[in-house]
Coordinates of C-alpha atoms and ligand atoms in Angstrom, one line a residue:
X45 CA 0.0 0.0 0.0
X46 CA 1.7 3.1 -1.2
X47 CA 0.5 6.6 -0.6
X48 CA 1.4 9.4 -3.0
X49 CA 2.4 12.7 -1.6
X50 CA 2.5 15.8 -3.8
X51 CA 4.7 17.8 -1.4
X52 CA 3.4 21.3 -2.4
X53 CA -0.1 20.4 -1.4
X54 CA 0.2 17.9 1.5
X55 CA 0.9 20.1 4.5
X56 CA 2.6 23.4 5.1
X57 CA 4.8 23.4 8.2
X58 CA 6.4 26.9 7.9
X59 CA 3.3 28.9 6.9
X60 CA 4.4 30.1 3.5
X61 CA 1.3 28.6 1.7
X62 CA 3.4 25.8 0.1
X63 CA 3.6 22.3 1.5
X64 CA 7.0 21.2 2.8
X65 CA 8.9 18.4 4.5
X66 CA 8.2 19.8 8.0
X67 CA 4.5 19.6 7.2
X68 CA 4.9 16.0 6.1
X69 CA 6.8 15.1 9.3
X70 CA 4.0 16.7 11.4
X71 CA 1.4 14.6 9.5
X72 CA 3.1 11.2 9.6
X73 CA 0.6 10.0 12.3
X74 CA -2.2 10.4 9.7
X75 CA -0.3 8.1 7.4
X76 CA 0.5 5.6 10.2
X77 CA -3.2 5.5 11.2
X78 CA -4.2 5.1 7.6
X79 CA -2.1 2.0 7.5
X80 CA 0.2 2.5 4.6
X81 CA 3.5 0.7 3.8
X82 CA 5.3 3.4 1.8
X83 CA 5.2 7.0 0.7
X84 CA 6.0 8.0 -2.9
X85 CA 7.0 11.6 -3.0
X86 CA 6.6 13.4 -6.3
X87 CA 9.7 15.5 -7.0
X88 CA 11.0 17.5 -4.1
X89 CA 14.2 18.6 -5.7
X90 CA 15.4 22.1 -6.6
X91 CA 13.1 23.2 -9.4
X92 CA 11.8 26.4 -11.0
X93 CA 8.3 24.7 -11.0
X94 CA 7.6 25.1 -14.7
X95 CA 5.9 21.7 -14.3
X96 CA 5.2 21.3 -10.6
X97 CA 8.7 19.9 -9.9
X98 CA 9.0 17.6 -12.9
X99 CA 11.5 20.1 -14.2
X100 CA 14.5 19.3 -12.0
X101 CA 17.4 21.7 -11.7
X102 CA 19.4 19.6 -9.2
X103 CA 18.6 15.9 -8.5
X104 CA 20.7 15.9 -5.3
X105 CA 19.2 18.8 -3.4
X106 CA 15.8 19.6 -1.9
X107 CA 14.0 22.7 -3.1
X108 CA 14.4 25.4 -0.4
X109 CA 10.6 25.8 -0.5
X110 CA 10.3 22.2 0.8
X111 CA 13.3 22.1 3.2
X112 CA 16.8 20.7 3.2
X113 CA 18.5 17.4 2.3
X114 CA 19.2 16.9 6.0
X115 CA 15.5 17.2 6.7
X116 CA 14.7 14.7 3.9
X117 CA 17.0 12.2 5.6
X118 CA 15.4 12.8 8.9
X119 CA 11.9 12.4 7.3
X120 CA 12.9 9.2 5.7
X121 CA 14.2 7.9 9.0
X122 CA 11.1 9.0 11.0
X123 CA 8.8 7.4 8.5
X124 CA 10.9 4.2 8.6
X125 CA 10.5 4.2 12.4
X126 CA 6.8 4.1 11.8
X127 CA 7.1 1.2 9.4
X128 CA 6.8 3.4 6.3
X129 CA 9.3 3.3 3.5
X130 CA 10.1 6.1 1.1
X131 CA 10.0 6.1 -2.7
X132 CA 11.5 9.1 -4.4
X133 CA 10.6 10.3 -7.9
X134 CA 13.4 10.3 -10.5
X135 CA 12.8 12.2 -13.8
X136 CA 15.2 10.8 -16.4
X137 CA 13.6 11.8 -19.7
X138 CA 14.1 15.6 -19.3
X139 CA 15.6 18.1 -16.9
X140 CA 14.9 21.7 -16.2
X141 CA 16.3 24.3 -18.6
X142 CA 17.8 25.8 -15.4
X143 CA 19.9 22.7 -14.8
X144 CA 23.7 23.3 -15.0
X145 CA 24.0 20.8 -18.0
X146 CA 21.5 22.7 -20.1
X147 CA 22.8 26.1 -19.2
X148 CA 26.3 24.9 -20.2
X149 CA 24.9 23.5 -23.4
X150 CA 23.3 26.8 -24.4
X151 CA 26.5 28.6 -23.6
X152 CA 28.8 26.2 -25.4
X153 CA 27.0 26.5 -28.7
X154 CA 26.4 24.2 -31.7
X155 CA 28.5 21.1 -32.1
X156 CA 29.8 21.2 -28.5
X157 CA 30.2 18.2 -26.2
X158 CA 27.8 20.0 -23.8
X159 CA 25.0 20.0 -26.4
X160 CA 25.5 16.3 -27.2
X161 CA 23.8 15.4 -23.9
X162 CA 20.6 16.7 -25.4
X163 CA 18.7 16.7 -28.7
X164 CA 20.0 19.9 -30.3
X165 CA 19.4 19.9 -34.0
X166 CA 19.5 22.4 -36.9
X167 CA 16.1 23.4 -38.3
X168 CA 14.9 22.4 -41.7
X169 CA 14.8 24.6 -44.7
X170 CA 17.5 27.0 -46.0
X171 CA 17.2 29.3 -43.0
X172 CA 16.7 26.5 -40.5
X173 CA 13.5 28.0 -39.4
X174 CA 11.3 24.9 -39.7
X175 CA 11.5 22.6 -36.7
X176 CA 13.2 19.2 -37.2
X177 CA 10.0 17.1 -36.7
X178 CA 6.3 17.6 -36.3
X179 CA 6.1 15.5 -33.2
X180 CA 3.4 16.6 -30.8
X181 CA 4.3 17.4 -27.1
X182 CA 2.6 15.3 -24.4
X183 CA 1.4 18.7 -23.1
X184 CA 0.1 19.7 -26.5
X185 CA 1.9 21.9 -29.1
X186 CA 5.3 21.4 -30.6
X187 CA 8.3 19.5 -29.2
X188 CA 11.1 21.8 -30.5
X189 CA 12.2 25.3 -29.3
X190 CA 14.7 27.3 -31.2
X191 CA 17.7 28.8 -29.4
X192 CA 19.4 32.1 -30.0
X193 CA 23.1 32.1 -30.8
X194 CA 25.5 34.3 -28.8
X195 CA 25.5 36.9 -31.6
X196 CA 21.8 37.2 -31.4
X197 CA 21.1 35.1 -34.6
X198 CA 18.6 32.3 -34.6
X199 CA 20.3 29.0 -33.6
X200 CA 19.6 25.3 -33.3
X201 CA 16.4 23.8 -32.0
X202 CA 16.2 21.5 -28.9
X203 CA 13.7 18.7 -28.3
X204 CA 11.2 18.7 -25.4
X205 CA 8.5 16.1 -25.3
X206 CA 6.9 18.1 -22.5
X207 CA 7.2 21.9 -21.9
X208 CA 9.9 24.0 -23.4
X209 CA 11.4 24.4 -19.9
X210 CA 12.0 20.6 -19.9
X211 CA 14.7 19.7 -22.5
X212 CA 14.9 16.0 -23.3
X213 CA 18.2 14.2 -22.4
X214 CA 20.1 12.1 -24.9
X215 CA 20.1 8.6 -23.5
X216 CA 22.6 7.4 -26.0
X217 CA 25.2 9.6 -24.2
X218 CA 27.3 7.8 -21.6
X219 CA 27.3 10.8 -19.3
X220 CA 23.5 10.6 -19.0
X221 CA 23.5 6.9 -18.2
X222 CA 26.2 7.3 -15.6
X223 CA 24.6 10.4 -14.0
X224 CA 21.3 8.7 -13.4
X225 CA 22.7 5.5 -12.0
X226 CA 24.6 7.8 -9.6
X227 CA 21.4 9.7 -8.7
X228 CA 19.7 6.4 -7.9
X229 CA 22.6 5.4 -5.6
X230 CA 22.5 8.9 -4.0
X231 CA 18.9 8.4 -2.8
X232 CA 19.3 4.7 -2.0
X233 CA 22.3 5.7 0.2
X234 CA 20.0 8.1 2.0
X235 CA 17.5 5.5 2.9
X236 CA 15.1 5.6 0.0
X237 CA 13.6 2.1 -0.5
X238 CA 12.4 2.8 -4.1
X239 CA 12.4 5.0 -7.1
X240 CA 9.4 6.0 -9.1
X241 CA 10.5 6.5 -12.7
X242 CA 8.9 9.4 -14.5
X243 CA 7.8 9.1 -18.2
X244 CA 9.7 5.8 -18.1
X245 CA 8.9 4.7 -21.7
X246 CA 10.1 7.9 -23.4
X247 CA 13.9 8.0 -22.8
X248 CA 15.2 6.6 -26.1
X249 CA 14.6 8.4 -29.4
X250 CA 15.2 7.2 -33.0
X251 CA 18.3 9.2 -33.8
X252 CA 17.2 9.7 -37.4
X253 CA 14.2 11.7 -36.1
X254 CA 11.5 10.4 -38.4
X255 CA 7.9 11.6 -38.2
X256 CA 5.5 9.5 -36.1
X257 CA 3.8 7.0 -38.5
X258 CA 0.0 7.1 -38.6
X259 CA -0.2 3.7 -36.9
X260 CA 3.2 2.8 -35.5
X261 CA 3.7 -0.9 -35.0
X262 CA 5.4 -2.4 -31.9
X263 CA 8.7 -0.6 -31.4
X264 CA 8.1 1.7 -34.3
X265 CA 7.3 4.9 -32.5
X266 CA 10.3 7.3 -32.8
X267 CA 10.1 8.5 -29.1
X268 CA 8.0 6.0 -27.1
X269 CA 8.7 2.5 -25.9
X270 CA 11.7 1.8 -28.1
X271 CA 13.3 -1.6 -27.7
X272 CA 16.7 -0.1 -26.7
X273 CA 15.2 1.3 -23.5
X274 CA 15.3 -2.0 -21.7
X275 CA 19.1 -1.8 -21.5
X276 CA 18.8 1.4 -19.4
X277 CA 16.6 -0.4 -16.9
X278 CA 18.8 -3.5 -16.7
X279 CA 21.5 -1.0 -15.6
X280 CA 19.2 0.5 -13.0
X281 CA 18.2 -2.9 -11.7
X282 CA 21.9 -3.8 -11.2
X283 CA 22.2 -0.6 -9.0
X284 CA 19.1 -1.6 -7.0
X285 CA 20.2 -5.1 -6.6
X286 CA 23.6 -4.0 -5.3
X287 CA 22.0 -3.1 -1.9
X288 CA 21.4 -5.6 0.8
X289 CA 18.0 -4.3 1.6
X290 CA 15.3 -4.4 -1.0
X291 CA 15.1 -1.4 -3.4
X292 CA 12.1 -1.2 -5.7
X293 CA 11.9 0.3 -9.2
X294 CA 8.4 1.5 -10.2
X295 CA 7.8 2.7 -13.7
X296 CA 5.4 5.3 -15.0
X297 CA 4.5 3.6 -18.2
X298 CA 1.6 4.8 -20.3
X299 CA 1.7 1.9 -22.8
X300 CA -1.6 0.6 -24.1
X301 CA -0.2 -2.7 -25.4
X302 CA 0.0 -4.7 -22.2
X303 CA 2.4 -7.3 -23.6
X304 CA 4.9 -4.5 -24.4
X305 CA 4.1 -3.0 -20.9
X306 CA 5.0 -6.3 -19.2
X307 CA 8.4 -6.4 -20.9
X308 CA 9.5 -3.7 -18.5
X309 CA 8.8 -6.0 -15.6
X310 CA 11.0 -8.9 -16.7
X311 CA 13.1 -10.2 -13.7
X312 CA 16.2 -8.1 -14.5
X313 CA 14.3 -4.8 -15.1
X314 CA 11.6 -2.9 -13.1
X315 CA 9.8 -4.5 -10.2
X316 CA 6.5 -3.0 -10.9
X317 CA 4.7 -0.3 -13.0
X318 CA 1.5 1.8 -12.7
X319 CA -1.5 0.1 -14.3
X320 CA -3.1 3.1 -16.0
X321 CA -5.3 0.9 -18.1
X322 CA -7.7 0.3 -15.2
X323 CA -7.7 4.0 -14.2
X324 CA -8.8 5.2 -17.7
X325 CA -11.8 2.9 -17.9
X326 CA -15.3 4.0 -17.1
X327 CA -17.5 2.7 -14.2
X328 CA -18.9 -0.2 -16.2
X329 CA -18.8 -3.9 -15.1
X330 CA -17.7 -5.6 -18.3
X331 CA -15.1 -2.9 -19.1
X332 CA -13.5 -3.0 -15.7
X333 CA -13.6 -6.8 -15.6
X334 CA -11.8 -6.9 -19.0
X335 CA -9.1 -4.6 -17.6
X336 CA -8.6 -6.8 -14.5
X337 CA -8.3 -9.9 -16.7
X338 CA -5.9 -8.2 -19.1
X339 CA -3.8 -6.9 -16.2
X340 CA -3.6 -10.2 -14.4
X341 CA -2.8 -12.0 -17.7
X342 CA 0.0 -9.5 -18.6
X343 CA 1.7 -9.7 -15.3
X344 CA 1.6 -13.5 -14.8
X345 CA 4.3 -14.5 -17.3
X346 CA 6.8 -12.1 -15.8
X347 CA 5.7 -12.9 -12.3
X348 CA 5.5 -9.2 -11.3
X349 CA 2.9 -7.8 -8.9
X350 CA 0.1 -5.9 -10.7
X351 CA -0.7 -2.4 -9.4
X352 CA -4.1 -0.7 -8.9
X353 CA -4.7 3.0 -8.6
X354 CA -7.7 5.2 -9.0
X355 CA -5.9 8.5 -9.5
X356 CA -2.7 10.5 -9.1
X357 CA -1.6 14.1 -9.3
X358 CA -2.2 14.1 -13.1
X359 CA -5.7 12.7 -13.2
X360 CA -9.3 13.9 -12.4
X361 CA -10.3 12.9 -8.8
X362 CA -12.4 9.7 -8.7
X363 CA -15.4 11.2 -7.0
X364 CA -15.7 13.8 -9.8
X365 CA -14.9 11.4 -12.6
X366 CA -17.2 8.6 -11.5
X367 CA -20.1 11.0 -11.1
X368 CA -20.1 11.9 -14.8
X369 CA -22.0 10.4 -17.7
X370 CA -18.7 9.5 -19.3
X371 CA -16.6 8.3 -16.4
X372 CA -13.6 7.2 -18.4
X373 CA -10.3 9.2 -18.2
X374 CA -8.2 10.5 -21.1
X375 CA -5.9 13.6 -21.1
X376 CA -7.1 15.0 -24.4
X377 CA -10.7 14.8 -23.3
X378 CA -10.3 17.1 -20.3
X379 CA -12.6 20.1 -20.5
X380 CA -14.1 22.8 -18.2
X381 CA -17.5 22.4 -16.6
X382 CA -18.3 18.8 -17.4
X383 CA -21.4 18.1 -15.2
X384 CA -21.0 15.5 -12.4
X385 CA -23.3 14.1 -9.8
X386 CA -21.3 14.4 -6.5
X387 CA -23.3 11.9 -4.5
X388 CA -23.1 9.3 -7.2
X389 CA -19.4 10.0 -7.6
X390 CA -18.9 9.5 -3.8
X391 CA -20.7 6.2 -3.8
X392 CA -18.8 4.9 -6.7
X393 CA -15.5 6.1 -5.5
X394 CA -16.1 4.3 -2.2
X395 CA -17.0 1.2 -4.1
X396 CA -14.0 1.5 -6.3
X397 CA -11.7 1.9 -3.3
X398 CA -12.8 -1.5 -1.9
X399 CA -12.7 -3.1 -5.4
X400 CA -9.0 -2.1 -6.0
X401 CA -8.0 -2.9 -2.4
X402 CA -9.3 -6.4 -2.8
X403 CA -7.4 -7.2 -6.0
X404 CA -4.0 -9.0 -5.9
X405 CA -1.0 -6.8 -6.1
X406 CA 0.0 -3.4 -4.8
X407 CA -2.3 -0.5 -4.2
X408 CA -1.6 3.2 -4.7
X409 CA -3.6 5.9 -3.0
X410 CA -3.2 9.6 -4.1
X411 CA -3.3 12.1 -1.2
X412 CA -6.8 13.3 -0.5
X413 CA -8.6 10.4 -2.1
X414 CA -8.8 8.9 1.4
X415 CA -10.8 12.1 2.2
X416 CA -13.0 11.8 -0.8
X417 CA -11.8 15.1 -2.2
X418 CA -13.4 16.2 -5.4
X419 CA -11.6 17.8 -8.4
X420 CA -11.7 21.6 -7.8
X421 CA -13.0 22.7 -11.2
X422 CA -13.7 26.4 -10.4
X423 CA -10.1 27.5 -9.7
X424 CA -9.7 31.2 -10.8
X425 CA -7.9 31.1 -14.1
X426 CA -5.2 33.5 -12.9
X427 CA -4.2 31.0 -10.1
X428 CA -3.6 28.1 -12.5
X429 CA 0.0 27.0 -12.8
X430 CA -0.2 23.8 -14.9
X431 CA 1.6 24.0 -18.3
X432 CA -1.0 21.6 -19.7
X433 CA -3.6 24.3 -19.3
X434 CA -1.4 27.0 -20.9
X435 CA -0.2 24.8 -23.8
X436 CA -3.8 23.9 -24.7
X437 CA -4.6 27.6 -25.1
X438 CA -6.8 27.3 -22.0
X439 CA -9.1 24.7 -23.4
X440 CA -7.8 22.1 -21.0
X441 CA -8.4 23.1 -17.3
X442 CA -5.1 21.3 -16.5
X443 CA -4.2 19.2 -13.5
X444 CA -4.3 21.8 -10.7
X445 CA -7.8 20.8 -9.7
X446 CA -6.5 17.6 -8.2
X447 CA -3.5 19.4 -6.6
X448 CA -5.3 21.8 -4.2
X449 CA -3.8 21.8 -0.7
X450 CA -5.4 19.2 1.6
X451 CA -7.9 20.1 4.3
X452 CA -6.8 18.8 7.7
X453 CA -9.0 20.6 10.3
X454 CA -11.1 23.6 11.1
X455 CA -14.0 25.4 9.5
X456 CA -12.3 27.6 6.9
X457 CA -9.3 27.8 4.6
X458 CA -6.4 27.0 5.1
X459 CA -8.1 24.1 7.0
X460 CA -5.0 23.3 9.0
X461 CA -3.0 23.0 5.8
X462 CA -0.9 25.9 7.0
X463 CA -0.3 26.9 10.7
X464 CA -2.6 29.5 12.3
X465 CA 0.1 32.2 12.0
X466 CA 0.7 31.5 8.3
X467 CA 2.0 34.5 6.4
X468 CA 0.5 33.4 3.0
X469 CA -2.6 31.7 1.7
X470 CA -2.4 28.2 0.2
X471 CA -0.8 28.3 -3.2
X472 CA -4.1 27.2 -4.7
X473 CA -7.4 28.2 -3.1
X474 CA -9.4 25.6 -1.2
X475 CA -13.2 25.4 -1.7
X476 CA -15.3 26.3 1.4
X477 CA -17.2 23.0 1.0
X478 CA -14.1 21.1 2.1
X479 CA -14.9 22.1 5.7
X480 CA -17.0 18.9 5.8
X481 CA -14.1 16.8 4.4
X482 CA -11.2 17.7 6.7
X483 CA -9.3 14.7 8.2
X484 CA -10.4 16.0 11.6
X485 CA -14.1 16.0 10.7
X486 CA -13.9 12.5 9.1
X487 CA -11.8 10.8 11.8
X488 CA -14.8 10.9 14.2
X489 CA -17.4 9.7 11.6
X490 CA -17.6 6.0 11.1
X491 CA -19.4 6.6 7.8
X492 CA -16.8 8.8 6.3
X493 CA -14.4 8.1 3.4
X494 CA -11.5 8.2 5.8
X495 CA -13.0 5.6 8.1
X496 CA -13.7 3.4 5.1
X497 CA -10.1 3.6 3.9
X498 CA -8.8 3.0 7.4
X499 CA -11.0 -0.1 7.8
X500 CA -10.2 -1.4 4.3
X501 CA -6.5 -1.1 4.7
X502 CA -6.6 -2.6 8.2
X503 CA -8.5 -5.6 6.9
X504 CA -6.3 -5.9 3.8
X505 CA -3.2 -6.0 6.0
X506 CA -4.7 -8.5 8.5
X507 CA -6.1 -11.0 6.1
X508 CA -3.6 -13.4 4.6
X509 CA -6.0 -14.2 1.8
X510 CA -5.9 -10.6 0.6
X511 CA -2.1 -10.3 0.7
X512 CA -1.1 -13.6 -0.8
X513 CA -4.3 -15.5 -1.7
X514 CA -5.2 -16.5 -5.2
X515 CA -7.8 -14.8 -7.3
X516 CA -10.9 -16.4 -8.9
X517 CA -14.0 -14.9 -10.4
X518 CA -17.3 -16.0 -9.1
X519 CA -20.3 -16.4 -11.4
X520 CA -22.3 -13.2 -11.6
X521 CA -24.1 -11.0 -14.0
X522 CA -22.1 -8.7 -16.2
X523 CA -22.6 -5.6 -14.0
X524 CA -21.3 -7.4 -10.9
X525 CA -17.6 -8.0 -10.2
X526 CA -17.5 -10.9 -7.7
X527 CA -14.4 -12.7 -6.9
X528 CA -12.8 -14.8 -4.3
X529 CA -9.4 -14.2 -2.7
X530 CA -7.8 -17.3 -1.3
X531 CA -10.2 -19.7 0.3
X532 CA -11.8 -17.4 2.7
X533 CA -12.7 -14.0 1.2
X534 CA -15.2 -12.7 -1.3
X535 CA -15.3 -9.2 -2.7
X536 CA -18.4 -8.1 -4.6
X537 CA -18.9 -4.8 -6.5
X538 CA -22.3 -4.0 -7.8
X539 CA -22.1 -1.7 -10.8
X540 CA -25.7 -2.4 -11.9
X541 CA -29.0 -1.1 -10.6
X542 CA -30.3 -4.3 -9.0
X543 CA -29.3 -5.2 -5.4
X544 CA -27.1 -8.3 -5.2
X545 CA -27.2 -11.2 -2.8
X546 CA -24.2 -11.6 -0.4
X547 CA -22.4 -15.0 -0.6
X548 CA -24.3 -17.7 1.3
X549 CA -23.3 -17.9 4.9
X550 CA -20.8 -15.1 4.4
X551 CA -19.8 -12.8 7.3
X552 CA -19.7 -9.2 6.2
X553 CA -16.4 -7.6 6.9
X554 CA -16.9 -4.2 5.3
X555 CA -19.2 -2.5 2.9
X556 CA -18.8 0.8 1.0
X557 CA -22.5 1.5 1.1
X558 CA -25.6 0.4 2.9
X559 CA -27.0 -3.0 2.4
X560 CA -30.7 -3.1 1.4
X561 CA -32.4 -6.0 3.2
X562 CA -29.0 -7.6 3.4
X563 CA -28.4 -7.2 -0.3
X564 CA -25.6 -5.1 -1.8
X565 CA -27.0 -1.9 -3.2
X566 CA -26.2 -0.3 -6.6
X567 CA -22.7 1.3 -6.8
X568 CA -21.5 -0.4 -3.7
X569 CA -18.8 -3.0 -2.8
X570 CA -18.6 -5.4 0.1
X571 CA -16.2 -7.9 1.5
X572 CA -17.3 -11.1 3.2
X573 CA -15.5 -14.0 5.0
X574 CA -16.9 -17.3 3.8
X575 CA -16.7 -20.8 5.1
X576 CA -17.6 -22.6 1.8
X577 CA -15.9 -21.1 -1.2
X578 CA -17.4 -21.1 -4.6
X579 CA -21.0 -20.6 -5.4
X580 CA -23.0 -18.2 -7.5
X581 CA -23.6 -14.5 -7.0
X582 CA -26.9 -13.3 -8.3
Ligands
NOJ635 C1 4.5 12.4 -15.5 C2 4.2 13.2 -14.3 O1 3.3 12.4 -13.4 C3 3.6 14.5 -14.7 O2 3.1 15.2 -13.6 C4 4.7 15.3 -15.4 O3 4.1 16.5 -15.9 C5 5.2 14.5 -16.6 N1 5.5 13.1 -16.3 C6 6.4 15.1 -17.2 O4 7.5 15.0 -16.3

């Protein structure tokens, strides 16, 4: 069970309106009580924040807004003392344009050794004013930005698969490979138990820079999921394996082909990777069942644990998404003011939380989902910071709506996010309605989302069948996901409208919603202990 912390928005210890390491240290008891095994911190390094920290200027230093390296080491140790391991985020595809390497490359000019660590290229056409390829940025728009020579004349272009402030590194260069293996060791030596690898499928590019084919075959895309990438991760695995205690490598891989996805999880590569397939699918029985089947089938041959997540710092919050007519998720589809039914979204998000917690493998929870926070969709446009918003020309609201600082206590903003004597407001405004969703308000309410998460994680931890038991579907209608874990546990999620019978003789352990005359209501999940496995669920 891994909990994702987006440090800017988790807790502000020093009162400047931005979350920090002191805030995390003060809130560790919340995480202990939630019952997690590890924290994944999104980037906490020195960064100009052109992309919320995914533009790293120094991989070995903590941004002063968050704290110091010494404090990070203290935090890692304090968490470990509570039984919580730390996973740090490493961003290998690109760095900040403020990073010393890129500044040196700009200064050194065309043809220099400094530029060879990146993808600098002359433009096309006689004046070089046409960019080298028409590739589309993951944030929308183009992937090349033109430089200016020392004499003021237009210069080479450089590649950035994300924002212009995030130049892509050249992974064919030995300096780049050496540097990141060293960064891994730097954090492992400081007590990190794992690395989350950002944009893990993008590192290698076809050096001939062809255009993207209309329908690229396997391994044919010029900048995504190229076969040569596996060599990079074999090197990383060797670094991880050189430690006596276990070190985990977790890939952020958006690869629709699950067979290609599983290649990254071979025994000498990554240990695990985020399963985005499940997260993108709508609240629909057959569709989610298909994703579960595909996921389990893809992981089995490589013997890697599947992962389950409902959201992260890039994705619309589940209570908002699942309340919509179209509850699937896709980045290009994000728009302002898509109607949602909050009560329906809450019910389904509760049911989804139990569903994923019952599946075999590891579970990721994004900060605030345990409070049932909704996506903040009415942020003032002049407060938005996400480059996805700007690069879409404002059509895409961006990802800040799921990054609003957490509500911890009290009746009004900053809801305990910042101390009472804070000198600044939270960096994004918190909605007044979150007064009902503070951790404090929910802790005392057995019907709250927080109580549901705490109970679910406690049961998941205590029941051997959940941790290690096998998985088998039980007979059910298409809108019901009913399965057995081990010999003794049954999980049922009702995505249809008709209440569902519990397993015969089952003892109810936990339900996400009310039972109607003992039957599981629409949009609810339940867990039962059973004496006689098997049987049909109607
Ligand atoms: C994936 C991260 O989760 C996202 O937040 C970031 O913008 C991109 N990678 C680029 O680093």
